[in-house]
Short mmCIF file of C-alpha atoms in Angstrom, two decimals:
data_model
loop_
_atom_site.label_atom_id
_atom_site.label_comp_id
_atom_site.label_asym_id
_atom_site.label_seq_id
_atom_site.Cartn_x
_atom_site.Cartn_y
_atom_site.Cartn_z
CA UNK Y 1 -0.26 0.58 0.23
CA UNK Y 2 1.55 3.47 -0.87
CA UNK Y 3 1.97 5.43 1.64
CA UNK Y 4 0.00 7.97 -0.16
CA UNK Y 5 -2.48 6.00 0.24
CA UNK Y 6 -1.69 4.66 4.38
CA UNK Y 7 -1.78 8.41 5.67
CA UNK Y 8 -5.75 9.12 4.21
CA UNK Y 9 -6.74 6.35 5.53
CA UNK Y 10 -4.95 6.74 9.13
CA UNK Y 11 -6.60 10.75 8.74
CA UNK Y 12 -9.59 9.45 8.37
CA UNK Y 13 -9.06 7.06 11.15
CA UNK Y 14 -8.25 9.91 13.76
CA UNK Y 15 -11.92 12.11 12.41
CA UNK Y 16 -14.22 8.85 12.89
CA UNK Y 17 -11.91 8.14 16.61
CA UNK Y 18 -12.63 12.13 17.79
CA UNK Y 19 -16.46 11.98 16.35
CA UNK Y 20 -16.95 8.66 17.74
CA UNK Y 21 -15.50 10.32 20.62
CA UNK Y 22 -17.50 13.51 20.64
CA UNK Y 23 -20.91 11.28 20.26
CA UNK Y 24 -19.69 9.06 23.60
CA UNK Y 25 -19.10 11.26 26.17
CA UNK Y 26 -22.16 13.62 24.93
CA UNK Y 27 -24.36 11.19 24.83
CA UNK Y 28 -25.46 10.73 28.90
CA UNK Y 29 -25.70 15.14 28.84
CA UNK Y 30 -29.05 15.96 30.41
CA UNK Y 31 -32.12 18.35 29.25
CA UNK Y 32 -33.91 20.34 31.42
CA UNK Y 33 -37.17 19.60 31.13
CA UNK Y 34 -40.70 22.43 30.26
CA UNK Y 35 -42.27 20.08 33.23
CA UNK Y 36 -42.40 19.79 37.26
CA UNK Y 37 -42.37 16.87 39.57
CA UNK Y 38 -44.27 18.45 42.64
CA UNK Y 39 -42.32 17.11 46.30
CA UNK Y 40 -44.53 19.18 48.64
CA UNK Y 41 -48.15 20.92 48.63
CA UNK Y 42 -50.30 23.41 50.97
CA UNK Y 43 -53.07 24.40 49.66
CA UNK Y 44 -55.09 26.32 51.57
CA UNK Y 45 -58.94 26.47 50.38
CA UNK Y 46 -61.30 27.82 52.99
CA UNK Y 47 -62.76 23.66 52.54
CA UNK Y 48 -59.69 22.65 53.64
CA UNK Y 49 -59.60 25.01 56.49
CA UNK Y 50 -56.05 25.92 56.88
CA UNK Y 51 -53.94 28.75 56.67
CA UNK Y 52 -49.93 27.94 55.81
CA UNK Y 53 -48.07 30.94 53.90
CA UNK Y 54 -44.42 27.63 53.98
CA UNK Y 55 -44.81 24.79 52.87
CA UNK Y 56 -41.25 22.46 53.29
CA UNK Y 57 -39.93 19.33 50.73
CA UNK Y 58 -36.63 17.10 50.52
CA UNK Y 59 -34.25 17.68 47.88
CA UNK Y 60 -31.16 16.25 47.12
CA UNK Y 61 -27.94 18.24 45.71
CA UNK Y 62 -28.59 19.70 41.23
CA UNK Y 63 -32.16 19.17 42.35
CA UNK Y 64 -33.28 22.32 40.35
CA UNK Y 65 -36.53 23.47 42.63
CA UNK Y 66 -38.88 25.39 41.70
CA UNK Y 67 -42.10 27.11 43.80
CA UNK Y 68 -45.39 27.01 42.45
CA UNK Y 69 -47.74 30.25 44.19
CA UNK Y 70 -52.16 30.78 43.12
CA UNK Y 71 -53.79 33.59 44.83
CA UNK Y 72 -55.11 33.79 47.87
CA UNK Y 73 -59.01 33.36 47.47
CA UNK Y 74 -60.78 36.39 47.22
CA UNK Y 75 -62.23 37.90 50.36
CA UNK Y 76 -63.28 41.10 52.28
CA UNK Y 77 -61.70 42.75 53.67
CA UNK Y 78 -58.38 40.78 51.89
CA UNK Y 79 -55.43 40.56 49.44
CA UNK Y 80 -57.46 43.63 47.34
CA UNK Y 81 -57.89 45.57 49.98
CA UNK Y 82 -54.33 46.24 50.39
CA UNK Y 83 -53.10 47.47 47.36
CA UNK Y 84 -50.82 50.37 46.71
CA UNK Y 85 -52.01 52.62 44.45
CA UNK Y 86 -50.48 53.31 40.71
CA UNK Y 87 -47.61 54.63 40.36
CA UNK Y 88 -43.59 54.40 39.87
CA UNK Y 89 -42.59 50.56 41.61
CA UNK Y 90 -38.56 50.50 40.97
CA UNK Y 91 -36.74 48.46 38.82
CA UNK Y 92 -40.11 48.48 37.44
CA UNK Y 93 -41.45 51.18 36.60
CA UNK Y 94 -44.39 53.50 36.06
CA UNK Y 95 -46.77 50.69 37.05
CA UNK Y 96 -51.03 51.96 35.93
CA UNK Y 97 -51.96 49.12 38.64
CA UNK Y 98 -52.76 48.85 41.78
CA UNK Y 99 -50.31 46.71 43.10
CA UNK Y 100 -49.44 43.73 45.93
CA UNK Y 101 -45.93 42.82 46.42
CA UNK Y 102 -45.27 38.84 47.12
CA UNK Y 103 -42.12 37.80 48.44
CA UNK Y 104 -40.82 34.41 47.77
CA UNK Y 105 -37.83 33.01 50.02
CA UNK Y 106 -36.00 29.47 49.69
CA UNK Y 107 -34.38 28.55 53.01
CA UNK Y 108 -32.14 25.40 54.37
CA UNK Y 109 -32.56 23.25 57.12
CA UNK Y 110 -29.93 25.69 58.82
CA UNK Y 111 -32.00 28.74 58.12
CA UNK Y 112 -30.04 30.07 55.41
CA UNK Y 113 -31.61 32.08 52.46
CA UNK Y 114 -30.71 30.26 49.39
CA UNK Y 115 -34.02 32.34 46.40
CA UNK Y 116 -35.18 35.38 46.54
CA UNK Y 117 -37.69 35.93 44.12
CA UNK Y 118 -40.09 39.74 44.14
CA UNK Y 119 -43.02 39.51 42.31
CA UNK Y 120 -46.08 42.58 41.82
CA UNK Y 121 -49.22 40.98 41.88
CA UNK Y 122 -51.51 43.85 39.94
CA UNK Y 123 -55.64 44.21 39.58
CA UNK Y 124 -57.22 45.43 36.61
CA UNK Y 125 -59.72 47.33 39.17
CA UNK Y 126 -61.06 48.45 34.95
CA UNK Y 127 -61.46 44.72 33.98
CA UNK Y 128 -64.98 43.35 33.91
CA UNK Y 129 -66.51 41.48 36.93
CA UNK Y 130 -65.18 38.75 38.23
CA UNK Y 131 -62.28 39.44 36.34
CA UNK Y 132 -61.33 42.65 38.18
CA UNK Y 133 -61.44 40.49 42.09
CA UNK Y 134 -58.64 38.65 40.35
CA UNK Y 135 -54.94 39.19 41.25
CA UNK Y 136 -52.27 38.56 38.17
CA UNK Y 137 -48.27 38.52 37.50
CA UNK Y 138 -46.80 41.36 37.11
CA UNK Y 139 -43.37 40.91 36.93
CA UNK Y 140 -40.34 39.68 38.91
CA UNK Y 141 -36.89 40.02 40.36
CA UNK Y 142 -34.72 37.36 41.86
CA UNK Y 143 -31.60 37.95 43.92
CA UNK Y 144 -29.77 33.80 43.54
CA UNK Y 145 -27.05 32.55 46.13
CA UNK Y 146 -27.47 35.80 48.65
CA UNK Y 147 -25.72 37.02 46.44
CA UNK Y 148 -26.87 41.61 45.37
CA UNK Y 149 -27.41 40.73 42.05
CA UNK Y 150 -30.51 41.00 41.01
CA UNK Y 151 -31.76 39.24 37.32
CA UNK Y 152 -34.55 40.04 36.10
CA UNK Y 153 -36.98 38.63 34.98
CA UNK Y 154 -37.50 35.29 36.63
CA UNK Y 155 -36.34 32.39 34.63
CA UNK Y 156 -39.77 30.16 34.66
CA UNK Y 157 -40.64 26.99 33.51
CA UNK Y 158 -42.20 27.05 29.84
CA UNK Y 159 -45.67 26.64 29.96
CA UNK Y 160 -46.68 26.43 33.59
CA UNK Y 161 -46.72 28.76 36.50
CA UNK Y 162 -44.21 27.12 38.24
CA UNK Y 163 -40.70 29.31 39.02
CA UNK Y 164 -37.19 28.34 38.98
CA UNK Y 165 -35.54 28.97 42.30
CA UNK Y 166 -32.51 27.18 42.19
CA UNK Y 167 -31.19 27.54 38.20
CA UNK Y 168 -28.32 26.04 38.91
CA UNK Y 169 -29.41 23.37 41.71
CA UNK Y 170 -29.79 23.03 44.86
CA UNK Y 171 -25.90 24.06 47.15
CA UNK Y 172 -27.34 20.94 49.33
CA UNK Y 173 -29.50 16.90 50.15
CA UNK Y 174 -31.62 18.40 52.60
CA UNK Y 175 -35.29 20.19 53.46
CA UNK Y 176 -36.20 22.57 52.12
CA UNK Y 177 -38.89 25.88 52.88
CA UNK Y 178 -40.95 28.47 50.77
CA UNK Y 179 -41.79 31.29 52.44
CA UNK Y 180 -44.27 33.62 51.66
CA UNK Y 181 -45.23 36.56 52.14
CA UNK Y 182 -46.96 39.60 50.92
CA UNK Y 183 -46.78 43.42 51.34
CA UNK Y 184 -48.94 46.19 49.88
CA UNK Y 185 -50.72 49.57 50.76
CA UNK Y 186 -50.82 46.95 54.39
CA UNK Y 187 -49.85 42.77 54.96
CA UNK Y 188 -53.35 40.57 53.30
CA UNK Y 189 -54.39 39.37 56.65
CA UNK Y 190 -52.77 36.33 57.92
CA UNK Y 191 -55.65 34.21 57.54
CA UNK Y 192 -56.08 34.84 53.59
CA UNK Y 193 -52.39 33.03 52.44
CA UNK Y 194 -52.11 31.73 48.49
CA UNK Y 195 -54.53 29.29 47.69
CA UNK Y 196 -52.31 27.73 46.78
CA UNK Y 197 -47.96 27.43 47.88
CA UNK Y 198 -45.83 24.57 46.62
CA UNK Y 199 -42.46 23.28 45.68
CA UNK Y 200 -41.10 20.78 42.66
CA UNK Y 201 -38.61 19.68 41.53
CA UNK Y 202 -37.38 20.08 37.04
CA UNK Y 203 -37.51 16.76 35.34
CA UNK Y 204 -34.02 16.22 33.35
CA UNK Y 205 -34.66 13.81 30.19
CA UNK Y 206 -31.24 12.26 28.52
CA UNK Y 207 -32.49 12.71 24.60
CA UNK Y 208 -29.23 12.19 22.84
CA UNK Y 209 -28.70 7.85 24.61
CA UNK Y 210 -28.87 7.74 21.27
CA UNK Y 211 -25.13 9.03 20.07
CA UNK Y 212 -23.26 6.56 22.41
CA UNK Y 213 -24.11 3.11 20.41
CA UNK Y 214 -22.94 5.65 17.16
CA UNK Y 215 -19.94 7.01 19.34
CA UNK Y 216 -18.88 3.88 20.17
CA UNK Y 217 -18.95 2.36 16.55
CA UNK Y 218 -17.42 5.52 14.87
CA UNK Y 219 -14.67 4.60 17.37
CA UNK Y 220 -14.01 1.62 16.21
CA UNK Y 221 -14.18 1.85 12.88
CA UNK Y 222 -11.21 4.52 13.07
CA UNK Y 223 -9.57 1.56 15.28
CA UNK Y 224 -9.90 -0.46 13.02
CA UNK Y 225 -8.88 2.67 10.03
CA UNK Y 226 -5.63 3.38 12.02
CA UNK Y 227 -4.32 -0.72 12.50
CA UNK Y 228 -4.73 -0.69 8.58
CA UNK Y 229 -2.31 2.31 8.19
CA UNK Y 230 -0.21 1.06 10.26
CA UNK Y 231 0.59 -2.14 9.09
CA UNK Y 232 -0.80 -2.55 6.21
CA UNK Y 233 1.22 -5.40 4.87
CA UNK Y 234 -0.83 -7.76 7.31
CA UNK Y 235 -4.49 -6.82 5.24
CA UNK Y 236 -1.98 -6.90 2.25
CA UNK Y 237 -0.85 -10.53 2.82
CA UNK Y 238 -4.66 -11.31 3.42
CA UNK Y 239 -5.66 -10.28 -0.05
CA UNK Y 240 -2.54 -11.94 -1.72
CA UNK Y 241 -4.03 -15.22 0.22
CA UNK Y 242 -7.27 -14.73 -1.30
CA UNK Y 243 -6.20 -13.64 -4.29
CA UNK Y 244 -3.69 -16.89 -5.49
CA UNK Y 245 -6.58 -19.03 -3.91
CA UNK Y 246 -9.06 -17.87 -6.50
CA UNK Y 247 -7.14 -18.82 -8.85
CA UNK Y 248 -6.02 -21.80 -8.08
CA UNK Y 249 -10.05 -22.80 -7.70
CA UNK Y 250 -10.75 -21.22 -11.21
CA UNK Y 251 -7.32 -23.35 -12.53
CA UNK Y 252 -8.81 -26.76 -10.96
CA UNK Y 253 -12.42 -25.81 -12.20
CA UNK Y 254 -10.65 -24.97 -16.09
#
């Protein structure tokens, strides 16, 4: 086999090994899905007779913890009687709706703040009833790990109302508590918490597992190509034997 051909086969082998290695090592890359596995929940409905402003759940290190908070049941006096008037609200700018601040604090077992979310809920008094009785999320600000840096807007799980509280994953194994509070012109009644407060973890998928067998095949092909390039005489010897055998068979049959 000519040296130039051996060189080309060797280059092909190295290329196949590199591509195969890339496929094999990336086959286990996790991907965040737009779905959340609920871990714990508090239902503060009137029928349940519960008035809790927090919920706790156990998470493993690295879990993407998510929180869910739904508006409280309408009552008088209630949240709508606690709204701030229309005006400028840093860092959200001018808010042309009556509004109230809702705070979500994620605490670890030691009581340290892992992350903090400020939600701005608004009410449109000009909407037709019963829409004017509801509160809607206007905007949010996010702080992670005790940092003073604000992230704007907050990451949410697409297509859901779940808010991502630890985008980098839970810092350690343990029980985490989501504590909710609210403040407007005055604080809402303590017996009128959000209807639902829940904790969950974002589901993780592995959509690239098919790359592992593909990578193994490519690596094997690359190793074989390099073997042929380095030891061509072995392949050539086998080819010579095969040709001689075919010639002998033809002469015998002829």
